Coordinates of C-alpha atoms in Angstrom, one line a residue:
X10 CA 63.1 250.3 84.9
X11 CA 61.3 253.6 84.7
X12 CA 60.7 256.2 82.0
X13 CA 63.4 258.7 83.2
X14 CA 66.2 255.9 83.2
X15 CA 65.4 254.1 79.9
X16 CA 65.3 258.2 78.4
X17 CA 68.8 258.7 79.7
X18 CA 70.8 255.7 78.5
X19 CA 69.0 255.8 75.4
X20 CA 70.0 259.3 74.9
X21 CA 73.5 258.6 76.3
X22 CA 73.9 255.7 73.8
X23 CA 72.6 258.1 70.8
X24 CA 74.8 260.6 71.2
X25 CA 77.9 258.2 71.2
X26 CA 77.4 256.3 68.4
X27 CA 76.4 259.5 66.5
X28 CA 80.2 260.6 67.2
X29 CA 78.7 263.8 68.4
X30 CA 81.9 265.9 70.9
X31 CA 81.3 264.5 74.2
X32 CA 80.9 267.9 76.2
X33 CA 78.4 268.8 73.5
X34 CA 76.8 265.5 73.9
X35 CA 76.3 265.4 77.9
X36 CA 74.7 268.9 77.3
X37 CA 72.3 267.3 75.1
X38 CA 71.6 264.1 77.1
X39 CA 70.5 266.6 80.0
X40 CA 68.0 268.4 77.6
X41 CA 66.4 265.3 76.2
X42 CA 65.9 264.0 79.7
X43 CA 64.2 267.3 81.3
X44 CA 61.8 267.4 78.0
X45 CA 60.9 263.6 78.0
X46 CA 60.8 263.8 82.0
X47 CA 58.6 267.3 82.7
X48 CA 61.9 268.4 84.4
X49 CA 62.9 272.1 85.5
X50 CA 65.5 273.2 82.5
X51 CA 67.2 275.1 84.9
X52 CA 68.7 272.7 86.7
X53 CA 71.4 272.1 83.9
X54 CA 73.2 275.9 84.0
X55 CA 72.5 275.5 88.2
X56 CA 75.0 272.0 87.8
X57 CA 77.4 273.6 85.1
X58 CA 78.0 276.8 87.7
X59 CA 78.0 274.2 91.0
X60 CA 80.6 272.0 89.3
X61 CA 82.8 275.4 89.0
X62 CA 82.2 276.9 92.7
X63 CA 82.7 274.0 94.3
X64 CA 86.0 272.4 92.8
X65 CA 89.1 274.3 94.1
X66 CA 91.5 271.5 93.5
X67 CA 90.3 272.5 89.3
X68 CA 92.0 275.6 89.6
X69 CA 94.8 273.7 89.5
X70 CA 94.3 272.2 86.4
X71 CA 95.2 275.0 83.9
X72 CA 98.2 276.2 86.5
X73 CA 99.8 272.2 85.7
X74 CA 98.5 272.6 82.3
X75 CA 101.0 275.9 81.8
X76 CA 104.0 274.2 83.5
X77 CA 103.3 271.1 81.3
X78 CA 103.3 273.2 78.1
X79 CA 106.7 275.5 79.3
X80 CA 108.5 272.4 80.1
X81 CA 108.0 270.3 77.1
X82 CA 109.6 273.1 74.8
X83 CA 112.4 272.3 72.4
X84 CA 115.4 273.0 74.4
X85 CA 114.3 271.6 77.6
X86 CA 113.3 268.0 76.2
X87 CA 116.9 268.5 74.6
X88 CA 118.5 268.6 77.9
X89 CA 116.7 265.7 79.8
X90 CA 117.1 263.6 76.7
X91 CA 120.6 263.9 76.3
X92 CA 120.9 263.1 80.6
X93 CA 118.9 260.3 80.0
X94 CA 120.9 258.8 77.4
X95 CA 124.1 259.3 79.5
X96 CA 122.6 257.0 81.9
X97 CA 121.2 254.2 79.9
X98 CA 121.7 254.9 77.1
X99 CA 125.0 252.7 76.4
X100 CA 122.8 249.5 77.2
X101 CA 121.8 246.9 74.4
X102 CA 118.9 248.7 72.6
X103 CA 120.0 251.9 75.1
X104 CA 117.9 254.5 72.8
X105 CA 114.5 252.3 74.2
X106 CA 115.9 252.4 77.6
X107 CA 116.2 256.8 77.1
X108 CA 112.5 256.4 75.8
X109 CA 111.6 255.6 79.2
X110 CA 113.7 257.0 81.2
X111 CA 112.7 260.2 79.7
X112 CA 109.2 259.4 80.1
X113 CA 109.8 258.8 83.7
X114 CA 111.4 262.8 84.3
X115 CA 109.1 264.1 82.4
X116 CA 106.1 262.6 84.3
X117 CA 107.4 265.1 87.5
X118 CA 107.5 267.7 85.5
X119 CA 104.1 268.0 82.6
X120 CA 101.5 265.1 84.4
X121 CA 100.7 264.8 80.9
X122 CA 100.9 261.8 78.8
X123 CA 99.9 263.9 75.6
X124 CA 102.6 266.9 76.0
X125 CA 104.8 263.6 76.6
X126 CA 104.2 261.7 73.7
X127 CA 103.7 264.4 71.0
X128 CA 106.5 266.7 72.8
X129 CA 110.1 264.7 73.5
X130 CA 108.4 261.7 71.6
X131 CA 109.1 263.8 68.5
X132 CA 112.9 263.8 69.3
X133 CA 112.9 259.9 70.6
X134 CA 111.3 258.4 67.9
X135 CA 113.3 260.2 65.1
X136 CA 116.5 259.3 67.3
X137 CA 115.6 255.6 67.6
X138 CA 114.4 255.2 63.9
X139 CA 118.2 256.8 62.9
X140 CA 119.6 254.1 64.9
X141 CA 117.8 251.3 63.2
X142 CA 114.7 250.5 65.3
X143 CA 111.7 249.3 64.0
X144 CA 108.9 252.3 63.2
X145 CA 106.2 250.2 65.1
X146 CA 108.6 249.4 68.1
X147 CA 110.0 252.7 68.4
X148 CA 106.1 254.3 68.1
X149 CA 104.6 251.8 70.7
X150 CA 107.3 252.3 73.4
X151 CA 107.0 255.9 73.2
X152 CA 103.3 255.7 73.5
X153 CA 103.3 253.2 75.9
X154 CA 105.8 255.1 78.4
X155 CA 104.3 258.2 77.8
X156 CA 101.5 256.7 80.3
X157 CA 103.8 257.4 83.4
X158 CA 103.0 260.6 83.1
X159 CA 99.0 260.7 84.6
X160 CA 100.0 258.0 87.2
X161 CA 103.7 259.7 88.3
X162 CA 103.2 263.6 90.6
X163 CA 101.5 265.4 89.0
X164 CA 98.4 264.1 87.8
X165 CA 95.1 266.0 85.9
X166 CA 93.6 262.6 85.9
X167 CA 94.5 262.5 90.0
X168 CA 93.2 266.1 90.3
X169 CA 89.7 265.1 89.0
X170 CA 89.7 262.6 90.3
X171 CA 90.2 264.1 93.8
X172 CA 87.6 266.8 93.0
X173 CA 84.8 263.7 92.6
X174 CA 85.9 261.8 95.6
X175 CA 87.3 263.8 98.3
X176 CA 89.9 261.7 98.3
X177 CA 93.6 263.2 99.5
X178 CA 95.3 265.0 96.8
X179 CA 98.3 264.8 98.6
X180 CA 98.4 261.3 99.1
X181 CA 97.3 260.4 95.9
X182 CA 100.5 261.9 94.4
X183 CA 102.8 260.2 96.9
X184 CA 100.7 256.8 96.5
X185 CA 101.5 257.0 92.7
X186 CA 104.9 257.4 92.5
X187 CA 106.3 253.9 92.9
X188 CA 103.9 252.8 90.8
X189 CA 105.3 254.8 88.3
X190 CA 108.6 253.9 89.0
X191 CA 107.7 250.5 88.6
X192 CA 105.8 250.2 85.5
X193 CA 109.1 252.3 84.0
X194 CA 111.1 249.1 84.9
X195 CA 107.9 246.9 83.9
X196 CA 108.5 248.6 80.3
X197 CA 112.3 248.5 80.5
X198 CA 112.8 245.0 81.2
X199 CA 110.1 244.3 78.0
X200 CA 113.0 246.8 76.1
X201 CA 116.1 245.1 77.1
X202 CA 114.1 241.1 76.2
X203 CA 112.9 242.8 72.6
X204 CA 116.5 244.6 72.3
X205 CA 118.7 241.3 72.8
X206 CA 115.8 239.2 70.4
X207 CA 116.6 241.7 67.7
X208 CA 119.5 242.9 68.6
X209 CA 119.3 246.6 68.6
X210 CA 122.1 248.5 69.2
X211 CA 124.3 249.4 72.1
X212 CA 124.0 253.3 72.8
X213 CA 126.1 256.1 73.0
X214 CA 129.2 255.5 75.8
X215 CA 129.4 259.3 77.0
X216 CA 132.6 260.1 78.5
X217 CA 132.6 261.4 82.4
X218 CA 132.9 265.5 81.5
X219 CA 130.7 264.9 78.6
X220 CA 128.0 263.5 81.1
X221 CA 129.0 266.0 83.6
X222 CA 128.4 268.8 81.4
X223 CA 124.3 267.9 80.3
X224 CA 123.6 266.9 83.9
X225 CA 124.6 270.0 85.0
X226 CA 122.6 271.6 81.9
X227 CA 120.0 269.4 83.2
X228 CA 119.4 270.7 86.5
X229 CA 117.5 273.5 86.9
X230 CA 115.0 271.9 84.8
X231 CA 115.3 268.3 86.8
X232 CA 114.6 270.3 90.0
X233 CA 110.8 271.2 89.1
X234 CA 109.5 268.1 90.5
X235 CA 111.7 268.7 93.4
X236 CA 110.4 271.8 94.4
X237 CA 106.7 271.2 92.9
X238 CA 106.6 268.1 95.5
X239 CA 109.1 268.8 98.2
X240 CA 106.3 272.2 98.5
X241 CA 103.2 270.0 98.8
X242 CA 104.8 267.1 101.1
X243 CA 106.8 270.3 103.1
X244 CA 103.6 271.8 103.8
X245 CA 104.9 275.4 102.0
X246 CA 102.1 275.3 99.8
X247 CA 98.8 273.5 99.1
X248 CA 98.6 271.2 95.9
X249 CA 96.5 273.7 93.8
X250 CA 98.9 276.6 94.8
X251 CA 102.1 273.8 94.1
X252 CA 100.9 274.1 90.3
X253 CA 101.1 278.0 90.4
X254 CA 104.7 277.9 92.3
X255 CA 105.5 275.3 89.2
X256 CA 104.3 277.4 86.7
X257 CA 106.2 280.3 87.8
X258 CA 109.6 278.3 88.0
X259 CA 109.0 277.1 84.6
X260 CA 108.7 280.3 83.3
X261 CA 112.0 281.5 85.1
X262 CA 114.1 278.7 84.1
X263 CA 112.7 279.2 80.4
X264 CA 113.7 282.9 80.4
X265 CA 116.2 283.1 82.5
X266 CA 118.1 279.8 81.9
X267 CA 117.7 278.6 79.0
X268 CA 117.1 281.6 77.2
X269 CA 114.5 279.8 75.2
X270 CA 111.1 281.7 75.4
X271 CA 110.4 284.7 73.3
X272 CA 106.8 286.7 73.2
X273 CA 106.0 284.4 70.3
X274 CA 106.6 280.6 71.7
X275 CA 105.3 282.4 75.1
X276 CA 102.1 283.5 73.2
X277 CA 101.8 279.6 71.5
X278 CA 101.7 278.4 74.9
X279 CA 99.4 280.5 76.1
X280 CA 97.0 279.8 73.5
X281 CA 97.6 275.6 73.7
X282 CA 96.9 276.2 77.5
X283 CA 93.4 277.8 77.0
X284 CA 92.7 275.8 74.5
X285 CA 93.3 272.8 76.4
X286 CA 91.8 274.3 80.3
X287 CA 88.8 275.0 77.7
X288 CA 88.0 271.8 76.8
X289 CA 88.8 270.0 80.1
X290 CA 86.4 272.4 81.7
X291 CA 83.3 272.6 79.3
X292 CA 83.9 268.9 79.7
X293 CA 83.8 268.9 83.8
X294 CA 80.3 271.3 83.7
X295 CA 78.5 269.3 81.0
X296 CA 79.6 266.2 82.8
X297 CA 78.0 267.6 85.9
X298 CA 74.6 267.3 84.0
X299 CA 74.9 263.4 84.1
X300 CA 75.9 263.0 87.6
X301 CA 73.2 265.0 88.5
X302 CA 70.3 262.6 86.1
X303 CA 72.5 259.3 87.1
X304 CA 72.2 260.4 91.1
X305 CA 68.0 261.7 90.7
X306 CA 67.6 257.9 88.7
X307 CA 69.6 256.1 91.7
X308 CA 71.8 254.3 89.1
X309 CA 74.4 254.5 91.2
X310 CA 72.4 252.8 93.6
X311 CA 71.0 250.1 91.0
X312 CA 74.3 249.2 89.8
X313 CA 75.6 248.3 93.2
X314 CA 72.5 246.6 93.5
X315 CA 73.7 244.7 90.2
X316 CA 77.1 244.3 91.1
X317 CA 76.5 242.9 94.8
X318 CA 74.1 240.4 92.9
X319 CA 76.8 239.4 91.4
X320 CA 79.5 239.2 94.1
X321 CA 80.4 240.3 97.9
X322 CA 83.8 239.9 97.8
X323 CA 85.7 242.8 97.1
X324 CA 88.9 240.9 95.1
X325 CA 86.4 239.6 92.2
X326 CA 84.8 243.2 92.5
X327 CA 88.4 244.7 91.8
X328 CA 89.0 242.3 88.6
X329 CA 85.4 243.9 87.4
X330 CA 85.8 247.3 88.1
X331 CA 89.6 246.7 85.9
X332 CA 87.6 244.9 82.9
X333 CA 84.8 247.8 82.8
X334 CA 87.2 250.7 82.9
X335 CA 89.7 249.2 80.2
X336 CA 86.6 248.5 78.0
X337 CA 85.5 251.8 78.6
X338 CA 89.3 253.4 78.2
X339 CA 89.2 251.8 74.7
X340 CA 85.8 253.8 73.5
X341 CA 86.1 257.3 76.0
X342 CA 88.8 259.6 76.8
X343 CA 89.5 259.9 80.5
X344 CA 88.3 262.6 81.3
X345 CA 85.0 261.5 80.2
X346 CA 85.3 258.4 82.0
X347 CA 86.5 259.7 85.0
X348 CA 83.5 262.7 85.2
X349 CA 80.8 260.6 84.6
X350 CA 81.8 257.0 85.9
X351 CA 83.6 258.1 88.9
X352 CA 80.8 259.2 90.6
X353 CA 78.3 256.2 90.0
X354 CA 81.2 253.4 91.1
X355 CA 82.9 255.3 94.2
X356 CA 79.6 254.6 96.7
X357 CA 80.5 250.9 96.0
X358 CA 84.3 251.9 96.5
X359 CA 83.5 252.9 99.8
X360 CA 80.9 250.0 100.5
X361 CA 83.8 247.1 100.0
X362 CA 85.9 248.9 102.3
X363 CA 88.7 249.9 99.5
X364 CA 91.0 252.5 100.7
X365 CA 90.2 256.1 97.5
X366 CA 94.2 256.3 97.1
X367 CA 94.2 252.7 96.1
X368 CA 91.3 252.7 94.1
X369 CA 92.2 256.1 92.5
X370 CA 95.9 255.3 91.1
X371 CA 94.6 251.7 90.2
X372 CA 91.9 253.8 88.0
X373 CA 94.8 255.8 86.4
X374 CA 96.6 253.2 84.9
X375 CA 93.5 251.7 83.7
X376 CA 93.1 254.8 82.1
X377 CA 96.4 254.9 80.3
X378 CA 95.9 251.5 79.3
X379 CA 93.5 252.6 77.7
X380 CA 95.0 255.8 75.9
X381 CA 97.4 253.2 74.2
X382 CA 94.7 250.6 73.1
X383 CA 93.2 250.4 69.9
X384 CA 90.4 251.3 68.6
X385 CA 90.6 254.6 70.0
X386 CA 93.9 254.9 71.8
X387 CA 94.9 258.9 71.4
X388 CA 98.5 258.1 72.3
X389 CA 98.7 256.0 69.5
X390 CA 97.2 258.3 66.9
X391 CA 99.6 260.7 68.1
X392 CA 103.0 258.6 67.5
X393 CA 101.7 257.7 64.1
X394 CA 100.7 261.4 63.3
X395 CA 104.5 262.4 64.3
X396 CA 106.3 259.8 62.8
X397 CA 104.2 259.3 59.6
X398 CA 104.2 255.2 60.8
X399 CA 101.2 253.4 59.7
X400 CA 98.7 252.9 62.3
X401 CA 98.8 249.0 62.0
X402 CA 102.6 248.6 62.4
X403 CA 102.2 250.9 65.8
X404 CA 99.2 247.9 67.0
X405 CA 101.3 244.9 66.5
X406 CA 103.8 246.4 68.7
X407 CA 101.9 247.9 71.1
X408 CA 99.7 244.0 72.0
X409 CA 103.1 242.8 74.1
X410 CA 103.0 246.1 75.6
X411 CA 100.0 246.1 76.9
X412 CA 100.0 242.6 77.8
X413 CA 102.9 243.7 80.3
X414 CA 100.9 246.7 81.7
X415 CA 97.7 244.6 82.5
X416 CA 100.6 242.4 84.5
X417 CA 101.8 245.3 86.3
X418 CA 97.8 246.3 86.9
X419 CA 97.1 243.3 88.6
X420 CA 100.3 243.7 90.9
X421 CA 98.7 247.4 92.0
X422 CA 95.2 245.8 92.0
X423 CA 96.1 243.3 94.5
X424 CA 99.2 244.5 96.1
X425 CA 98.1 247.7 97.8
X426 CA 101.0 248.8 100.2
X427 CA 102.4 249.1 96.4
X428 CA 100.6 252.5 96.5
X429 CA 100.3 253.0 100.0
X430 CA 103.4 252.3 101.6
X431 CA 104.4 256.1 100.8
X432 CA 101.6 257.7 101.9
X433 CA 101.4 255.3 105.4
X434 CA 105.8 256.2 105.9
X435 CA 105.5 259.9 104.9
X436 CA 102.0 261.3 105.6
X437 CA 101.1 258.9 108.4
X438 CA 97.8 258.1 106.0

């Protein structure tokens, strides 16, 4: 192992266990290896500017971002919510049931797990607690189906993840969406076992003009997805132009609509959106930095190397690539995995033969498992923050949870057509 190698994961590991902000400390990584190496210093702004100029499909990022942020205002979630619960909610335990469900709509709409989770969950978890749930269990489910959002059209997670790979944006939007179907009846099945155990409460029965009147409510926000998809797979617009057509809708139904969105809440979500775009993209440039060291070093390389040492058969190299990313999802954020990671594992993606949709959408849900599993878990920070629900109470529920995720994991891990059977009927992938 040479000198430039042994610098750069020594750096790498400095900076993360000094708790230093990860854009901050890929930036610094890249200086301490061009001083300790004789390298030219200028190749770190010349990465930062490439990663810009040549990532189109980024631009989409803050366009999603917006749309995310105008559709997860107050009366909005209010109207999905309440269609929700007038079609499950009168189940046993129906309120958990709505948690997903929600989850579900909203995942076509925001692509956000976050704006999910600390947006409707407010409403969902204060509803459920009212009708007698457990803090823990009504915090873990609405952490745990908040991570349809990233793996249901649209996706940031998918957008980087495109940007790295090359891999069909498109496709990787149509191959996730039966996943995320299915892990909303993965969770939803775990709901109705845990409902009848404890017996939780029968919902709401809505009468038939009741339900009539918030589906109808309900529809000119429920038809964002529908135009934000039926664009793309129509061939109207292109994906990263799909998220300005969204954005624009958003804004008209807010305005227009549901007469919700004054200069003030506009001016909130202006600001949330920069703030947010900001850090995602400081985080893509600095990223860009490590790529760049990991690709000069050959790690990329070297790790195959390792890996094929280990084993040639692609199944067993699945099951490792699904233990390192949800270690690594339970230290990083996604972003940070997906930047830097991404680009050292795809080569061997590509050597075994594994089709990038596949791979891509089964590294999504590994990264939501992640977001909801302790110690750093964001989603779960963010249902105790909301709810004022100790941190530990939120853990013990969320273990089951997660136990049933890894399950559905290993069904999109091995069962490919899972993903691709959309893509193969509809964009003759």
């Amino acid at each position: 192992m040479n000198i430039g190698i042994v610098v750069f994961l020594a750096a790498f590991a400095m900076i993360f266990l000094t708790g230093m902000p990860i854009a901050l400390g890929m930036l610094s990584v890249g200086v301490i290896y061009m001083l300790a190496t004789g390298g030219n210093m200028g190749v770190i702004p010349n990465c930062i500017c490439e990663a810009y100029w040549n990532n189109y499909v980024i631009i989409a990022i803050p366009l999603f971002v917006f749309t995310a942020n105008v559709m997860n205002t107050g009366k909005i979630s209010d109207m999905i919510f309440r269609f929700s619960d007038g079609i499950v909610g009168r189940m046993r335990g129906g309120m958990a049931q709505v948690n997903v469900l929600v989850s579900l709509i909203f995942s076509g709409m925001t692509g956000s797990a976050m704006a999910d989770a600390s947006g409707v969950g407010i409403m969902e978890i204060a509803e459920m607690k009212r009708q007698g749930y457990d803090d823990g269990f009504s915090c873990a489910i609405t952490a745990a189906s908040a991570t349809i959002g990233p793996i249901f059209p649209p996706s940031m997670t998918m957008l980087l993840y495109s940007s790295l790979t090359g891999a069909s944006v498109g496709a990787l939007f149509m191959g996730g969406m039966l996943p995320g179907v299915m892990l909303a009846l993965f969770l939803g099945a775990y709901c109705l076992v845990v409902s009848y155990r404890r017996k939780y409460p029968y919902g709401t029965k809505y009468t038939i003009p009741l339900f009539l009147t918030y589906t109808f409510k309900a529809i000119p926000a429920l038809l964002t997805p529908v135009i934000l998809l039926g664009g793309i797979y129509g061939g109207a617009v292109t994906p990263t132009e799909a998220g300005a057509v969204a954005g624009a809708y958003a804004l008209i139904v807010s305005v227009l609509v549901y007469r919700m969105l004054n200069w003030e809440s506009l001016k909130k979500i202006l600001l949330e959106t920069a703030r947010t775009v900001g850090t995602v993209s400081i985080t893509v440039g600095c990223a860009s930095v490590i790529v760049y060291i990991s690709t000069l070093e050959r790690i990329p390389t070297l790790l195959g190397g390792f890996i094929m040492g280990i084993t040639d058969n692609r199944y067993v190299f699945l099951l490792i690539c699904n233990i390192m990313f949800l270690i690594l999802g339970m230290i990083f954020d996604n972003n940070t995995i997906t930047l830097v990671f991404i680009p050292m594992i795809y080569p061997l993606v590509q050597g075994f033969g594994i089709d990038p949709v596949h791979f891509g959408v089964m590294f999504v849900i590994n990264m939501m498992i992640g977001m909801v599993t302790p110690p750093y878990g964001p989603l779960l920070f963010v249902t105790s923050a909301i709810s004022e629900t100790p941190l530990k109470d939120i853990i013990k529920e969320i273990l089951p949870m997660i136990a049933v995720m890894i399950a559905f994991l290993l069904v999109i891990t091995y069962i490919p057509d899972v993903v691709l059977v959309l893509p193969k009927i509809f964009l003759n992938y």
